[in-house]
Short mmCIF file of C-alpha atoms in Angstrom, two decimals:
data_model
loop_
_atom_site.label_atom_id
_atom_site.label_comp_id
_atom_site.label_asym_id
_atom_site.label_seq_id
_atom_site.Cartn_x
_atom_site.Cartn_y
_atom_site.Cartn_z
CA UNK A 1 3.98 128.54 122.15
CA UNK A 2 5.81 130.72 119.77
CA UNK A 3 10.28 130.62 119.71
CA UNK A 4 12.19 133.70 118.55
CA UNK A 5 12.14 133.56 114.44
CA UNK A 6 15.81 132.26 113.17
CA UNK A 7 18.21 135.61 112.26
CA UNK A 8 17.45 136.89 108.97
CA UNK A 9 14.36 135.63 108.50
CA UNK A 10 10.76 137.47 107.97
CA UNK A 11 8.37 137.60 110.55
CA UNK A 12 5.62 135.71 109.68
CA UNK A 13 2.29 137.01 108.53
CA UNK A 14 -0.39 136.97 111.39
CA UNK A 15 -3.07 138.35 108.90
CA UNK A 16 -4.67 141.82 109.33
CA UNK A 17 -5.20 142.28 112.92
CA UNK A 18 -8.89 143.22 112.22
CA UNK A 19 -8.56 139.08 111.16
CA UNK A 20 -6.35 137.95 113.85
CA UNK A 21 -8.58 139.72 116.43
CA UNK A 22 -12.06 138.17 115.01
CA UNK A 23 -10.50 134.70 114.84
CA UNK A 24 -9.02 135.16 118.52
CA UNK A 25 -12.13 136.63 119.85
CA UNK A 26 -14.31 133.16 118.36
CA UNK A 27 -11.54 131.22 119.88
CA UNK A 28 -11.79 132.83 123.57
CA UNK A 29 -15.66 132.57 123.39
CA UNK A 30 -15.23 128.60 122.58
CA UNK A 31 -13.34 127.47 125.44
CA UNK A 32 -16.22 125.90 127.65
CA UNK A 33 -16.56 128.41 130.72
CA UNK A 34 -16.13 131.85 129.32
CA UNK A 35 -19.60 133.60 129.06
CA UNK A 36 -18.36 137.18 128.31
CA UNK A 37 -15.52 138.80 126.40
CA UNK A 38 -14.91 142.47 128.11
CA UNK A 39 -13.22 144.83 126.09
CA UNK A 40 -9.43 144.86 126.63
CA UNK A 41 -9.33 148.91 125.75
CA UNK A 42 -8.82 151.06 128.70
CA UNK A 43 -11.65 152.03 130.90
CA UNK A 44 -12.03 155.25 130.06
CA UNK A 45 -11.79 154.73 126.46
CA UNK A 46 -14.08 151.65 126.58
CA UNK A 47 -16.58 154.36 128.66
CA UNK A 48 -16.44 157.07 126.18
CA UNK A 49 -17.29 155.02 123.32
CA UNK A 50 -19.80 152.85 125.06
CA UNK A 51 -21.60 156.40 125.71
CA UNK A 52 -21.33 157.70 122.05
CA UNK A 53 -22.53 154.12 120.56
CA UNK A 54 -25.16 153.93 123.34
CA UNK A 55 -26.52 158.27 121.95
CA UNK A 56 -25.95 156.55 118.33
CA UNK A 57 -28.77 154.36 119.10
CA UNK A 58 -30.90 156.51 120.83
CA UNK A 59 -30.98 159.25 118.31
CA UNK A 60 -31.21 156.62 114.87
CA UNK A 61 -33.34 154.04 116.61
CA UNK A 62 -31.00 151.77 114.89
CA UNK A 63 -28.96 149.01 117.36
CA UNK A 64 -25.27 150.19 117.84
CA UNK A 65 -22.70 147.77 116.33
CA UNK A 66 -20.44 146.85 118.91
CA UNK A 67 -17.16 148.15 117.59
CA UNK A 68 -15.40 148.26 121.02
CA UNK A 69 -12.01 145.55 120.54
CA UNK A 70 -12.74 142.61 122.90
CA UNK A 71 -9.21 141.27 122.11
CA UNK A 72 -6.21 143.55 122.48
CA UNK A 73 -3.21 142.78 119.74
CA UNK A 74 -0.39 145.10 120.19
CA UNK A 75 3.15 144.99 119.93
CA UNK A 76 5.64 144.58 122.87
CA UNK A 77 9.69 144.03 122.57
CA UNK A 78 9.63 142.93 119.05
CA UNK A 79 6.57 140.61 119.41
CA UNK A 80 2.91 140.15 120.00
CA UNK A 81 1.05 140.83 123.48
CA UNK A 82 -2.12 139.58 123.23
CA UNK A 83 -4.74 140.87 126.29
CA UNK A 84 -7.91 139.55 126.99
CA UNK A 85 -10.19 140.24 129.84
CA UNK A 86 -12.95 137.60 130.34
CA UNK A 87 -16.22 136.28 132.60
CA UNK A 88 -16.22 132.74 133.85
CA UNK A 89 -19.15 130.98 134.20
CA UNK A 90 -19.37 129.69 137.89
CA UNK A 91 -19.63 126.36 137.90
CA UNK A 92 -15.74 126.32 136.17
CA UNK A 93 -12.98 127.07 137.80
CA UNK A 94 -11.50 130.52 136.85
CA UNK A 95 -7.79 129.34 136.73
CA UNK A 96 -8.80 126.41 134.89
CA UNK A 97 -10.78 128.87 132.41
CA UNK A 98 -7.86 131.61 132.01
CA UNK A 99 -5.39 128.57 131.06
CA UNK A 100 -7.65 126.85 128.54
CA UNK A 101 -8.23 130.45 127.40
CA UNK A 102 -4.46 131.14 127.17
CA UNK A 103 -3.98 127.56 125.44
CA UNK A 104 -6.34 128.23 122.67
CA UNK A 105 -4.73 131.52 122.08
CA UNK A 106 -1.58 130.19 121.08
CA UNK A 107 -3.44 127.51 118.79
CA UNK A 108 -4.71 129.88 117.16
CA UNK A 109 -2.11 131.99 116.75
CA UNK A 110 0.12 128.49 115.54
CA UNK A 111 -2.86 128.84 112.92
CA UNK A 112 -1.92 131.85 111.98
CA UNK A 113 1.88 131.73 111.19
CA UNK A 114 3.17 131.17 114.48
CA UNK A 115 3.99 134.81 115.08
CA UNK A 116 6.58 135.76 117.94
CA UNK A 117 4.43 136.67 121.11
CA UNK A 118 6.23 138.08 124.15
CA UNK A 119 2.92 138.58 126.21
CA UNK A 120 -0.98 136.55 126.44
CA UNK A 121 -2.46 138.28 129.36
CA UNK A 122 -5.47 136.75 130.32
CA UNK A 123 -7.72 138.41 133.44
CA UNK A 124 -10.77 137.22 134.92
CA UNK A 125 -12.87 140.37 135.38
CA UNK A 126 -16.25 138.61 136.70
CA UNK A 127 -16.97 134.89 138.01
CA UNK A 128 -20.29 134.45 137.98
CA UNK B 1 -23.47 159.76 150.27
CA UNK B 2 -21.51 158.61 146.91
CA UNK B 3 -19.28 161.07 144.85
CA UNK B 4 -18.32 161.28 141.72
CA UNK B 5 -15.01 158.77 142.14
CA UNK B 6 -17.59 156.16 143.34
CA UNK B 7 -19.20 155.54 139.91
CA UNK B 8 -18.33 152.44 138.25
CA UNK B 9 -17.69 152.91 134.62
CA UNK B 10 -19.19 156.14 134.34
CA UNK B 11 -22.40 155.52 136.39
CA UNK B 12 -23.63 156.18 139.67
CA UNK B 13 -24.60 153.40 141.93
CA UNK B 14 -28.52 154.99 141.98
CA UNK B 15 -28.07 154.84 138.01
CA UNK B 16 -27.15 151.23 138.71
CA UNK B 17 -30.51 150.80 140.94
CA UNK B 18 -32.72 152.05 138.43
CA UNK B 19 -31.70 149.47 135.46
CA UNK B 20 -32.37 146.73 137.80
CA UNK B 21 -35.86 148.57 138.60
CA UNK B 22 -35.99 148.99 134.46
CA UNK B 23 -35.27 144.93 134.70
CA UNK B 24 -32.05 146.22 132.66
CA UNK B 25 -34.41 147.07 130.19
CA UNK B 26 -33.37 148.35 127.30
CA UNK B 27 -30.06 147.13 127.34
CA UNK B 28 -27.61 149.51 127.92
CA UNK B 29 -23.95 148.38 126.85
CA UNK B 30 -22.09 151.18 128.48
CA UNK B 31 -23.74 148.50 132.08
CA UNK B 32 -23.61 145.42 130.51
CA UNK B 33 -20.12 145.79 128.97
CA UNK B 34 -18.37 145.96 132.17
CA UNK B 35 -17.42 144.01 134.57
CA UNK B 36 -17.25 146.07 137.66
CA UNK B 37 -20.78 146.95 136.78
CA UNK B 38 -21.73 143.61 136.56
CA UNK B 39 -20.42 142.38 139.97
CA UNK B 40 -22.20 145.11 141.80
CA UNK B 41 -25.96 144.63 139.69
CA UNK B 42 -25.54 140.99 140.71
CA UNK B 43 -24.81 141.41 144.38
CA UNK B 44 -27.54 144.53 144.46
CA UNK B 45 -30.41 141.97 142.91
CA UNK B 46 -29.10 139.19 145.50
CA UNK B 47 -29.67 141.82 148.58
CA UNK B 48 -33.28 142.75 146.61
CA UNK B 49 -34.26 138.77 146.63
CA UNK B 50 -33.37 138.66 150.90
CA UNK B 51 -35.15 141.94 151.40
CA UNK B 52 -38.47 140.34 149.54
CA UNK B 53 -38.10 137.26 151.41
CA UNK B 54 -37.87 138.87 154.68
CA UNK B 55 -40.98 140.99 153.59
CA UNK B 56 -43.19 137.70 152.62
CA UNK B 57 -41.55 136.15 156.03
CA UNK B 58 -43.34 139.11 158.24
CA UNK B 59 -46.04 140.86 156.24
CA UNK B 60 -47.99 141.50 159.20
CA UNK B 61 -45.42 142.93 161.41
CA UNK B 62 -45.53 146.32 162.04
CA UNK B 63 -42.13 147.34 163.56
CA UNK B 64 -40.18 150.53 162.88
CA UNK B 65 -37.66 149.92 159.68
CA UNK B 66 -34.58 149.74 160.04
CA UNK B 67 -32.61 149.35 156.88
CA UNK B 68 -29.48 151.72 157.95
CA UNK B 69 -27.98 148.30 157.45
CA UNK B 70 -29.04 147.43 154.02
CA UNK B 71 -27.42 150.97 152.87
CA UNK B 72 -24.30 150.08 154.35
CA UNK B 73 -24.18 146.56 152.32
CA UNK B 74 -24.99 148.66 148.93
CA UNK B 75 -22.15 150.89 149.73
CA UNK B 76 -19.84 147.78 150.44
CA UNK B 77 -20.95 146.67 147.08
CA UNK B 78 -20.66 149.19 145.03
CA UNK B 79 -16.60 149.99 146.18
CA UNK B 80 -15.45 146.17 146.08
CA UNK B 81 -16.91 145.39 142.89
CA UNK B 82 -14.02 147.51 141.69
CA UNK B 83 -11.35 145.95 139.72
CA UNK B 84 -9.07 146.24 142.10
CA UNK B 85 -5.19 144.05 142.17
CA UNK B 86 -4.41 141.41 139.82
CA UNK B 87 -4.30 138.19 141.59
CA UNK B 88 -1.69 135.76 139.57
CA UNK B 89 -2.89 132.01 138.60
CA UNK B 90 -0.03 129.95 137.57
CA UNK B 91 0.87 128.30 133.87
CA UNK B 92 4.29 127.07 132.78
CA UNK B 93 4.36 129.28 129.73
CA UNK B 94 6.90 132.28 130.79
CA UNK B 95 4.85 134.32 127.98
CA UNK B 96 1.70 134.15 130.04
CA UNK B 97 -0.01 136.61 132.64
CA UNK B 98 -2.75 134.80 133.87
CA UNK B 99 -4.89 136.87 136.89
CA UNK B 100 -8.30 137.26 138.22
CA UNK B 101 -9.22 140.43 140.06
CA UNK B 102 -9.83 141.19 143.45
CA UNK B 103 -12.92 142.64 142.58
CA UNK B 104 -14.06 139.15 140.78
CA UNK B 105 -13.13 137.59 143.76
CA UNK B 106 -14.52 140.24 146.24
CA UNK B 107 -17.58 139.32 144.18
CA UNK B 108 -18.13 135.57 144.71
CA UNK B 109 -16.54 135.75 147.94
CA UNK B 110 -19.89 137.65 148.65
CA UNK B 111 -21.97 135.40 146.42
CA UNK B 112 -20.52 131.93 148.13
CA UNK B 113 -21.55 134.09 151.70
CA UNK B 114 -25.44 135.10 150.41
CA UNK B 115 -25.73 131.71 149.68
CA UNK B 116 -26.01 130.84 153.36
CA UNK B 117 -29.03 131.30 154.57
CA UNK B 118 -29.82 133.91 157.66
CA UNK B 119 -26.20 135.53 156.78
CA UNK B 120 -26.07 138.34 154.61
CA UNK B 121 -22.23 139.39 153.60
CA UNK B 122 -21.26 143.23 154.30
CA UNK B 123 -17.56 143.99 154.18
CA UNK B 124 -15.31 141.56 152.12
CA UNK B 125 -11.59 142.15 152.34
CA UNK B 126 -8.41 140.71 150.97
CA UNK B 127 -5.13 141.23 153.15
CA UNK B 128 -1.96 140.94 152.04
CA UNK B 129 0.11 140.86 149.26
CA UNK B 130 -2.29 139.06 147.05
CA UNK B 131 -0.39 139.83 143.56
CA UNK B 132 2.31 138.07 144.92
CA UNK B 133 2.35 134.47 144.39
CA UNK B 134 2.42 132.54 147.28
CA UNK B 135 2.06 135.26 149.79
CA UNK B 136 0.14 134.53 152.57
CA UNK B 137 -3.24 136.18 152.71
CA UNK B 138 -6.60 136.83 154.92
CA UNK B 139 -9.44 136.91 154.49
CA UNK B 140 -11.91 139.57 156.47
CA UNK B 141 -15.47 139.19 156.15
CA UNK B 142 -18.23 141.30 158.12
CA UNK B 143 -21.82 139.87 158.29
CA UNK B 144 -25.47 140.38 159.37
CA UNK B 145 -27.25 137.81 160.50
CA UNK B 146 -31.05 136.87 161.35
CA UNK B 147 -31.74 138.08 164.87
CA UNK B 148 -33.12 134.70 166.87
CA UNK B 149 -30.30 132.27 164.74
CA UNK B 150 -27.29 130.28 166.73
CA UNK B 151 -24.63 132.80 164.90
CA UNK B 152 -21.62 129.82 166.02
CA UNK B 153 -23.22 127.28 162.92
CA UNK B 154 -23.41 129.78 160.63
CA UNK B 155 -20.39 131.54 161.20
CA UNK B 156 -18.79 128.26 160.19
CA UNK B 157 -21.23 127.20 157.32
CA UNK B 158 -20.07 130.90 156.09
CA UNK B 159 -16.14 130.16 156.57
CA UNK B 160 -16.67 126.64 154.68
CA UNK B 161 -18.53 128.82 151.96
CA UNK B 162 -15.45 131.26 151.35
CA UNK B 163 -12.85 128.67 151.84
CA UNK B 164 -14.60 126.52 148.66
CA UNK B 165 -15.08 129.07 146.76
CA UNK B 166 -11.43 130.36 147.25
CA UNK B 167 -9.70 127.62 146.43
CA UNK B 168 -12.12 126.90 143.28
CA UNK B 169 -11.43 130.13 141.84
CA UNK B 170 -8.24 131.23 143.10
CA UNK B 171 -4.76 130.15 143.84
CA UNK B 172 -4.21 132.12 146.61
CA UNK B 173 -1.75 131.25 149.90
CA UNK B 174 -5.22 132.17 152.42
CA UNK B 175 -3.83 131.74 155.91
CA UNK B 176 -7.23 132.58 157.89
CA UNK B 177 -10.52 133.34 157.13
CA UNK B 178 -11.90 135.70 160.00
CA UNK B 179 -15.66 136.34 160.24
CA UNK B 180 -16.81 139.48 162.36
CA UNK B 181 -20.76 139.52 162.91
CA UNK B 182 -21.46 143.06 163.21
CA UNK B 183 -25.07 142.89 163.33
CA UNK B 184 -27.98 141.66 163.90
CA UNK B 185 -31.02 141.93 161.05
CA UNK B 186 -34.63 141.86 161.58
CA UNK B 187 -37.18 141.11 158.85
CA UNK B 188 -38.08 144.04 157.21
CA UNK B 189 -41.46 145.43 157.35
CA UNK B 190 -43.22 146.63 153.89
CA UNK B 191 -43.78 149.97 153.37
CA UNK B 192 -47.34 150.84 153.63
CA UNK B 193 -47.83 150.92 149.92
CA UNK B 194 -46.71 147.84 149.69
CA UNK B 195 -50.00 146.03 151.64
CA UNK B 196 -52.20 147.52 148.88
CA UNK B 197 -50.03 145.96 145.58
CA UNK B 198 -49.30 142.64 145.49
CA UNK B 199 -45.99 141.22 146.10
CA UNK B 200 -43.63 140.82 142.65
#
């Protein structure tokens, strides 16, 4: 887990968050017992865009990308809050899942520069 | 009838019912990326399997249908596979927020219960303070069962079902675990189409 930086010193560098949010979404989708990443962008934004990708396809024939963020990174008091919102597979247990999920969050963001995080907010949106 | 502020993510639950007649073919993301959507498309295709078996179990029967009770359970399923309160699970880090939903839990709660057979889950409900930590909750479940079974066995084979599932998946304080049998179902005779095709 991250500490507060020392005064005076810079924050360390996380990478882009296009980066941070690839490498975080491969290390949610490796811990054994997740077997879907949701998108962490509000409903109704996650809707509208699912609609326009989903009228992309239709009308090019082409398959959409899926551009929707699966791993929110935003900034909260001065640090990081990192939200993900995930599917368990049933035969794990979902608290074991979120915590091994939370756990290889903060690996990887150790990986990463060890960047001040005030927030990992891990749900369990489907057990299945 | 369903309104508008029943949809899940943007779709009706008889948009719902014809992707699982498609066989969710072609994939549409703006179903498959949710969650809520999800839950209900799994319960929906579990109620589909018990209607076929009943209809294998008394082909020849020719009864009046009643499936007033079948609607009821889709309408159950479509407004608890909502997302619903954040349920907390513990971790010693004072940066994390762990939580499953209720509607995640609503949803196996209802998958541990159509697992026993004759019993088919309608109402699942979580009372109490269930985002706060500790606090004791119940657990309200309506169900159907066969007409003709002991309902006393089940009833329990049903409460064991919850209970395991509860404490595998949650951390909640559950004080009780009440079962209501509201109903009695009969197998389900085909609809007359249905002699002439073969079964799926």
């Amino acid at each position: 887990m991250s500490d507060a930086l020392a005064p005076g010193a810079p924050p360390p560098d996380p990478g882009t968050p296009a980066q941070l949010t690839a490498q975080l979404e491969g290390a949610v989708l490796a811990v054994p017992g997740v077997d879907t990443l949701y998108s962490a962008a509000p409903l109704v934004a996650t809707v509208v865009a699912s609609v326009i990708a989903t009228t992309v396809e239709a009308v090019t024939g082409k398959p959409r990308s899926t551009s929707s963020v699966s791993v929110s990174v935003s900034e909260k008091e001065g640090g990081l809050k990192i939200a993900v919102k995930i599917g368990v597979a049933a035969p794990f247990a979902a608290p074991d899942v979120s915590r091994r999920v939370h756990d290889a969050i903060t690996d990887q963001l150790d990986q990463n520069g060890n960047p001040v995080v005030t927030e990992i907010a891990v749900t369990v949106a489907r057990i299945d | 009838m369903m309104n508008p502020s029943d949809e899940l993510a943007g779709h009706t639950f008889e948009e719902l019912s014809d992707y699982l007649d498609r066989d969710r073919t072609p994939a549409d993301p703006s179903i498959d990326g949710f969650p809520e959507c999800e839950i209900a498309l799994r319960g929906m295709q579990r109620l589909r399997r018990t209607q076929r078996a009943l209809l294998r179990k008394d082909v020849e029967r020719e009864s009046e249908r009643e499936d007033s009770w079948v609607n009821s359970i889709l309408q159950h399923i479509n407004l608890e596979a909502r997302a619903g309160r954040d349920i907390p699970i513990s971790h010693p880090s004072p940066t994390a927020r762990l939580s499953v939903t209720e509607g995640a839990v609503r949803g196996i709660l209802r998958a541990a219960g159509d697992g026993v057979p004759n019993i088919i889950v309608g109402r699942c409900r979580l009372d109490g303070e269930v985002s706060e930590p500790g606090a004791p909750v119940t657990v309200r479940v309506d169900a159907t069962v066969l007409e003709g079974k002991n309902i006393p066995p089940l009833a329990e084979q049903l409460r064991e079902a919850l209970y395991t599932a509860l404490s595998q998946h949650t951390e909640l304080a559950v004080e009780a675990v009440d079962i209501t049998i509201r109903d009695l179902y009969q197998p389900v005779p085909p609809p007359a189409k249905a002699k002439a095709s073969s079964d799926e």
